[in-house]
Amino acid sequence: MSTVLQPSNANATLTESDFIQFLHELVAIRSHSKQESEVAEFLVKSMNSMGYDDAGVDEAGNAVGTRQRLDVQGRIRQHIVLLGHMDTVRGEIPVRIENGKLYGRGSVDAKGPLATFVAATALASIPAGTRLTVVGAVEEESSTSRGARFAATQYSPDFCIIGEPSGWEGVTIGYKGIVQIAYILERPMGHASGLQSAVPEKAIEFWNRISNYSTEFNHDRSRYFDQLIPAIRDFNFSSDGLYDRVRLHASVRLPIGFDIRAFEQMVRGLDGDAEISTYGYEVAYRSDRNNRLTNAFNIAIRQQGQQPKFKVKTGTCDMNVVGPVWNCPIVAYGPGDSSLDHTPDEHIELLEYRQAIDILKTVIESF
């Protein structure tokens, strides 16, 4: 097994096996969204043991660690925030290493990228006048994004890197927005032979209108990133013998510049009998392709003999939360295949994990 990690600071005693063990332990701690306290304590302890200047848990429950180096005048001239998340969706996957792959819930989304942040920051020689803040955020996998929303009020960085799987040679510069839709209809039972539509049929009619609206919107937009992408998340029907009740939960992925207010008004007017609500709105966000941060990744990846892959994604992440607030150069980066997110086969290639640490370390030192 070849080693790509090259410690160049006071933590030269940290080894490749240390960081593999760190990732293994991090993934093994169950941390479903809104249940992150145990993993936060582990991250704080780990960062302190790796030589961070300071690490602790903030008011939101985020695990936060910092390393910095003052310039000759005793100042910090640039601040880089590395914002990952430590919560996962539900679903238990036995944590194990097989054939160079580490399996486990969150190994890709997004403890692998977060472990990369922690390791690269520990290994890097911090440039003079630079502060690095690593944040393991809570509740990214829920619509609250509590950790990122709190972080957005606490920092004003010059550069930001979001911890999401992009592949070690990939860099993500944009994410679609999203809005959630809840449709609830309850009415007295009627005979199946009656003229009144049953409540499940009404819900289906509502969904078809959303789908048709999206199809019309997309007809002259060839790129997936520019389209509306609707999806049913849950559909439930119940009856107590007197009243029938249906609940439909849907989401719509949104493009850049979408008029969300007009869309929400349209959606709420589609069925006057139902209770319709929209929530969990996140604006689509795309960063500049050409700046110091993207150029640093471009150079670091090319130095490893690969052509960088700059991409946009149809999902959402904490970039949607902090990007519009901080308005600084921002990308998402981390090892892992995002098609494995939330799947029963979620796993990360350990070679890719090591490569990503090396790339990120190079990026940090280039500043």
Coordinates of C-alpha atoms in Angstrom, one line a residue:
M1 CA 0.0 0.0 0.0
S2 CA 1.6 3.2 -1.1
T3 CA 1.6 6.3 1.2
V4 CA 0.5 9.6 -0.2
L5 CA 0.4 11.5 3.2
Q6 CA 3.4 13.6 3.7
P7 CA 3.4 15.3 7.1
S8 CA 5.3 18.6 7.0
N9 CA 4.4 20.2 10.3
A10 CA 4.8 19.5 14.0
N11 CA 2.4 16.5 13.7
A12 CA 4.9 14.5 11.7
T13 CA 4.3 11.5 13.9
L14 CA 0.8 11.2 12.5
T15 CA 0.7 8.3 10.0
E16 CA -1.5 7.0 7.2
S17 CA -2.8 4.3 9.5
D18 CA -3.8 6.8 12.1
F19 CA -6.1 8.6 9.6
I20 CA -7.6 5.3 8.4
Q21 CA -8.3 4.3 12.0
F22 CA -9.8 7.8 12.6
L23 CA -12.1 7.4 9.6
H24 CA -13.1 3.9 10.8
E25 CA -14.0 5.1 14.3
L26 CA -15.8 8.2 12.9
V27 CA -18.0 6.1 10.6
A28 CA -18.7 3.6 13.4
I29 CA -20.3 6.2 15.7
R30 CA -24.0 6.3 14.9
S31 CA -25.0 9.9 14.3
H32 CA -28.4 10.2 12.7
S33 CA -29.5 13.8 12.1
K34 CA -30.3 15.5 15.4
Q35 CA -28.4 12.8 17.3
E36 CA -24.8 14.0 16.8
S37 CA -23.5 14.7 20.4
E38 CA -21.4 11.5 20.6
V39 CA -19.7 12.0 17.3
A40 CA -19.1 15.7 18.1
E41 CA -17.3 14.7 21.3
F42 CA -15.2 12.2 19.3
L43 CA -14.3 14.8 16.7
V44 CA -13.2 17.4 19.3
K45 CA -11.1 14.8 21.2
S46 CA -9.5 13.8 17.9
M47 CA -8.7 17.3 16.7
N48 CA -7.1 18.1 20.1
S49 CA -5.0 15.0 20.0
M50 CA -3.9 15.9 16.4
G51 CA -2.4 19.2 17.6
Y52 CA -5.2 21.7 16.7
D53 CA -4.8 25.0 18.5
D54 CA -8.3 24.7 19.8
A55 CA -11.3 22.5 19.5
G56 CA -14.8 22.4 21.1
V57 CA -18.5 22.1 20.6
D58 CA -20.4 25.4 19.7
E59 CA -23.9 26.5 20.7
A60 CA -25.5 24.7 17.8
G61 CA -23.7 21.4 18.6
N62 CA -21.2 21.7 15.8
A63 CA -17.7 20.3 16.4
V64 CA -15.2 23.1 15.7
G65 CA -11.4 23.0 15.5
T66 CA -8.9 25.7 14.5
R67 CA -5.3 25.9 13.5
Q68 CA -3.6 29.1 12.7
R69 CA -0.3 30.8 12.1
L70 CA 0.2 34.6 12.6
D71 CA 2.2 36.6 10.1
V72 CA 5.4 38.5 11.2
Q73 CA 3.2 41.3 12.4
G74 CA 1.1 39.0 14.6
R75 CA -2.0 39.2 12.3
I76 CA -4.4 36.9 10.6
R77 CA -4.8 38.0 7.0
Q78 CA -7.0 35.2 5.6
H79 CA -9.5 32.8 7.0
I80 CA -10.5 29.5 5.4
V81 CA -13.6 27.6 6.7
L82 CA -13.8 23.9 5.9
L83 CA -17.5 23.1 6.6
G84 CA -18.5 19.4 6.6
H85 CA -21.3 17.6 8.3
M86 CA -21.2 14.8 10.8
D87 CA -24.9 13.6 10.7
T88 CA -26.1 10.8 8.5
V89 CA -29.4 9.5 7.2
R90 CA -30.8 6.4 8.9
G91 CA -29.9 2.9 7.9
E92 CA -27.4 0.6 9.6
I93 CA -24.5 -0.7 7.5
P94 CA -21.9 -2.9 9.3
V95 CA -18.6 -0.9 9.4
R96 CA -15.8 -2.9 7.9
I97 CA -12.8 -2.7 5.6
E98 CA -12.8 -5.1 2.6
N99 CA -10.6 -5.0 -0.5
G100 CA -9.4 -1.5 0.2
K101 CA -12.9 -0.1 0.8
L102 CA -14.4 1.1 4.1
Y103 CA -18.2 0.3 4.3
G104 CA -20.6 2.1 6.6
R105 CA -23.4 4.7 6.8
G106 CA -21.9 8.1 6.2
S107 CA -18.6 6.8 4.8
V108 CA -19.3 8.8 1.6
D109 CA -22.0 11.3 2.8
A110 CA -20.2 12.9 4.4
K111 CA -17.8 11.6 7.1
G112 CA -15.2 10.7 4.5
P113 CA -15.0 14.3 3.3
L114 CA -15.1 15.5 6.9
A115 CA -12.3 13.2 7.9
T116 CA -10.3 14.5 5.0
F117 CA -10.7 18.0 6.3
V118 CA -9.6 17.1 9.8
A119 CA -6.6 15.1 8.5
A120 CA -5.4 17.6 5.9
T121 CA -5.7 20.5 8.3
A122 CA -3.7 18.5 10.9
L123 CA -0.9 17.6 8.4
A124 CA -0.6 21.0 6.6
S125 CA 2.1 23.6 7.1
I126 CA -0.2 26.6 7.8
P127 CA 0.8 29.6 5.6
A128 CA 1.7 32.7 7.6
G129 CA -1.3 34.9 8.4
T130 CA -3.8 32.1 7.9
R131 CA -6.5 30.7 10.1
L132 CA -8.2 27.4 9.3
T133 CA -11.5 26.5 10.9
V134 CA -12.9 23.0 10.5
V135 CA -16.6 22.6 11.3
G136 CA -18.4 19.3 11.7
A137 CA -22.0 20.6 11.3
V138 CA -25.2 19.1 12.7
E139 CA -28.5 18.5 10.9
E140 CA -27.4 18.8 7.3
E141 CA -29.4 15.8 6.4
S142 CA -32.6 17.4 7.7
S143 CA -34.4 20.4 6.3
T144 CA -33.2 22.5 9.3
S145 CA -29.5 22.7 8.4
R146 CA -29.1 24.0 11.9
G147 CA -25.3 23.7 12.1
A148 CA -24.6 25.6 8.8
R149 CA -27.2 28.3 9.6
F150 CA -25.4 28.9 13.0
A151 CA -22.0 28.9 11.4
A152 CA -23.2 31.4 8.8
T153 CA -23.7 33.9 11.6
Q154 CA -20.4 33.2 13.3
Y155 CA -17.8 33.6 10.6
S156 CA -17.0 35.7 7.6
P157 CA -14.3 33.7 5.8
D158 CA -12.3 34.7 2.8
F159 CA -12.6 31.1 1.4
C160 CA -14.9 28.2 2.1
I161 CA -14.7 24.5 1.3
I162 CA -17.8 22.3 1.8
G163 CA -17.3 18.7 2.7
E164 CA -19.2 16.6 0.1
P165 CA -18.2 13.7 -2.1
S166 CA -16.9 15.0 -5.4
G167 CA -14.2 12.3 -6.1
W168 CA -10.6 13.1 -5.3
E169 CA -10.1 14.7 -8.8
G170 CA -13.4 16.5 -8.8
V171 CA -14.5 19.9 -7.5
T172 CA -18.2 20.9 -7.2
I173 CA -19.0 24.6 -7.8
G174 CA -22.8 24.6 -7.8
Y175 CA -25.9 22.9 -6.3
K176 CA -29.6 23.1 -7.2
G177 CA -32.1 24.6 -4.8
I178 CA -35.0 22.8 -3.3
V179 CA -38.5 23.3 -1.9
Q180 CA -40.6 20.8 0.0
I181 CA -44.4 20.5 -0.5
A182 CA -46.9 18.9 1.9
Y183 CA -50.4 18.1 0.7
I184 CA -53.0 16.9 3.2
L185 CA -56.7 16.2 2.4
E186 CA -59.3 14.8 4.8
R187 CA -63.0 14.4 4.1
P188 CA -65.9 12.2 5.1
M189 CA -66.0 8.7 3.5
G190 CA -68.1 8.2 0.5
H191 CA -69.2 5.2 -1.5
A192 CA -66.7 4.1 -4.2
S193 CA -69.5 4.4 -6.8
G194 CA -70.1 8.1 -5.9
L195 CA -69.3 11.0 -8.2
Q196 CA -66.9 12.7 -5.8
S197 CA -63.2 11.9 -6.3
A198 CA -61.6 9.8 -3.6
V199 CA -58.9 11.6 -1.6
P200 CA -56.1 9.5 -3.1
E201 CA -57.3 10.5 -6.5
K202 CA -57.3 14.2 -5.5
A203 CA -53.8 13.9 -4.3
I204 CA -52.7 12.2 -7.6
E205 CA -54.4 15.0 -9.5
F206 CA -52.5 17.5 -7.5
W207 CA -49.2 15.7 -8.2
N208 CA -49.9 15.5 -11.9
R209 CA -50.3 19.3 -12.0
I210 CA -47.0 19.8 -10.4
S211 CA -45.4 17.3 -12.8
N212 CA -47.0 18.9 -15.8
Y213 CA -45.9 22.4 -14.7
S214 CA -42.4 21.1 -14.4
T215 CA -42.5 19.5 -17.9
E216 CA -43.7 22.8 -19.4
F217 CA -41.0 24.7 -17.6
N218 CA -38.3 22.4 -18.8
H219 CA -39.2 22.1 -22.4
D220 CA -36.6 24.6 -23.7
R221 CA -34.0 23.8 -21.0
S222 CA -31.7 21.0 -22.1
R223 CA -29.3 21.0 -19.1
Y224 CA -30.5 19.1 -16.0
F225 CA -29.0 21.7 -13.7
D226 CA -31.4 24.3 -15.3
Q227 CA -34.6 22.2 -14.9
L228 CA -37.2 21.7 -12.3
I229 CA -37.0 18.2 -10.9
P230 CA -40.0 17.1 -8.9
A231 CA -40.1 13.9 -6.9
I232 CA -42.7 12.2 -4.5
R233 CA -41.0 11.5 -1.2
D234 CA -44.0 9.9 0.7
F235 CA -47.6 9.0 0.0
N236 CA -49.9 7.8 2.8
F237 CA -53.6 7.0 2.9
S238 CA -55.6 6.2 6.0
S239 CA -59.2 5.8 7.1
D240 CA -61.0 5.3 10.4
G241 CA -64.3 4.2 8.7
L242 CA -65.7 7.7 8.9
Y243 CA -63.1 9.9 7.4
D244 CA -60.5 9.3 4.7
R245 CA -57.1 11.1 4.9
V246 CA -54.3 11.4 2.4
R247 CA -50.9 12.9 2.9
L248 CA -48.4 13.5 0.0
H249 CA -44.9 14.8 0.6
A250 CA -43.0 16.0 -2.5
S251 CA -39.9 18.0 -3.2
V252 CA -38.9 20.0 -6.3
R253 CA -35.2 20.7 -7.1
L254 CA -34.8 24.3 -8.4
P255 CA -32.5 26.0 -10.9
I256 CA -30.6 29.2 -10.5
G257 CA -32.8 32.3 -10.5
F258 CA -36.1 30.5 -10.0
D259 CA -39.1 32.6 -8.9
I260 CA -40.0 30.7 -5.7
R261 CA -42.7 33.0 -4.5
A262 CA -44.7 32.7 -7.7
F263 CA -44.2 29.0 -7.7
E264 CA -45.4 28.6 -4.0
Q265 CA -48.4 30.8 -4.7
M266 CA -49.3 28.6 -7.7
V267 CA -48.9 25.4 -5.8
R268 CA -51.1 26.5 -2.9
G269 CA -53.9 27.4 -5.4
L270 CA -54.0 24.0 -7.1
D271 CA -56.6 22.5 -4.7
G272 CA -58.9 24.6 -2.6
D273 CA -60.1 21.7 -0.5
A274 CA -56.6 20.5 0.7
E275 CA -54.2 21.9 3.2
I276 CA -51.1 22.7 1.1
S277 CA -47.8 24.0 2.6
T278 CA -44.3 24.7 1.3
Y279 CA -41.2 24.6 3.4
G280 CA -37.5 23.9 3.5
Y281 CA -36.7 26.3 0.7
E282 CA -33.0 26.6 -0.3
V283 CA -31.9 28.8 -3.1
A284 CA -29.8 27.3 -5.9
Y285 CA -26.2 28.5 -5.7
R286 CA -23.3 28.4 -8.1
S287 CA -19.9 29.9 -7.4
D288 CA -17.3 31.5 -9.7
R289 CA -15.3 29.0 -11.8
N290 CA -12.1 31.1 -11.8
N291 CA -10.7 32.4 -8.4
R292 CA -7.8 31.6 -6.1
L293 CA -9.6 28.7 -4.5
T294 CA -10.6 26.9 -7.7
N295 CA -7.2 27.6 -9.2
A296 CA -5.5 26.1 -6.2
F297 CA -7.5 22.8 -6.6
N298 CA -6.8 22.9 -10.4
I299 CA -3.1 23.1 -9.8
A300 CA -3.0 20.5 -7.0
I301 CA -5.0 17.9 -9.0
R302 CA -2.9 18.4 -12.1
Q303 CA 0.2 17.9 -10.0
Q304 CA -1.1 14.4 -9.3
G305 CA -1.4 13.7 -13.0
Q306 CA -5.2 14.1 -13.4
Q307 CA -7.4 16.5 -15.3
P308 CA -9.6 18.3 -12.7
K309 CA -13.4 17.8 -13.1
F310 CA -15.4 20.9 -12.2
K311 CA -19.0 20.0 -11.8
V312 CA -22.5 21.1 -10.7
K313 CA -24.9 18.8 -8.9
T314 CA -28.6 18.4 -8.8
G315 CA -28.8 17.9 -5.0
T316 CA -28.4 20.5 -2.2
C317 CA -25.9 20.9 0.6
D318 CA -24.7 23.4 3.1
M319 CA -23.2 25.5 0.2
N320 CA -26.8 26.6 -0.4
V321 CA -27.0 27.9 3.1
V322 CA -23.7 29.7 3.6
G323 CA -22.8 30.6 0.0
P324 CA -25.3 33.5 -0.3
V325 CA -24.3 34.8 3.1
W326 CA -20.5 34.6 3.0
N327 CA -20.3 35.5 -0.7
C328 CA -16.7 34.3 -0.9
P329 CA -15.0 31.8 -3.2
I330 CA -16.5 28.5 -2.3
V331 CA -16.4 24.9 -3.6
A332 CA -17.4 21.5 -2.3
Y333 CA -14.7 18.8 -2.2
G334 CA -14.2 15.3 -0.8
P335 CA -13.5 11.7 -1.6
G336 CA -16.3 9.3 -2.5
D337 CA -18.8 8.5 -5.2
S338 CA -21.9 10.5 -4.6
S339 CA -24.1 7.9 -6.4
L340 CA -23.5 5.8 -3.2
D341 CA -25.0 8.4 -0.9
H342 CA -27.8 7.0 1.3
T343 CA -27.5 3.5 -0.4
P344 CA -27.2 0.1 1.3
D345 CA -23.8 -0.3 -0.4
E346 CA -22.3 3.0 0.8
H347 CA -18.5 2.7 0.9
I348 CA -15.4 4.7 0.3
E349 CA -12.1 3.7 -1.4
L350 CA -9.3 4.2 1.1
L351 CA -6.8 5.0 -1.7
E352 CA -9.1 7.8 -2.8
Y353 CA -9.4 9.0 0.8
R354 CA -5.6 9.2 1.0
Q355 CA -5.4 11.0 -2.3
A356 CA -8.0 13.6 -1.3
I357 CA -6.1 14.3 2.0
D358 CA -3.0 15.0 -0.1
I359 CA -4.8 17.2 -2.5
L360 CA -6.4 19.3 0.2
K361 CA -3.2 19.6 2.1
T362 CA -1.5 20.9 -1.0
V363 CA -4.4 23.4 -1.5
I364 CA -4.1 24.7 2.1
E365 CA -0.3 25.1 1.8
S366 CA -0.7 27.0 -1.5
F367 CA -2.4 29.9 0.3

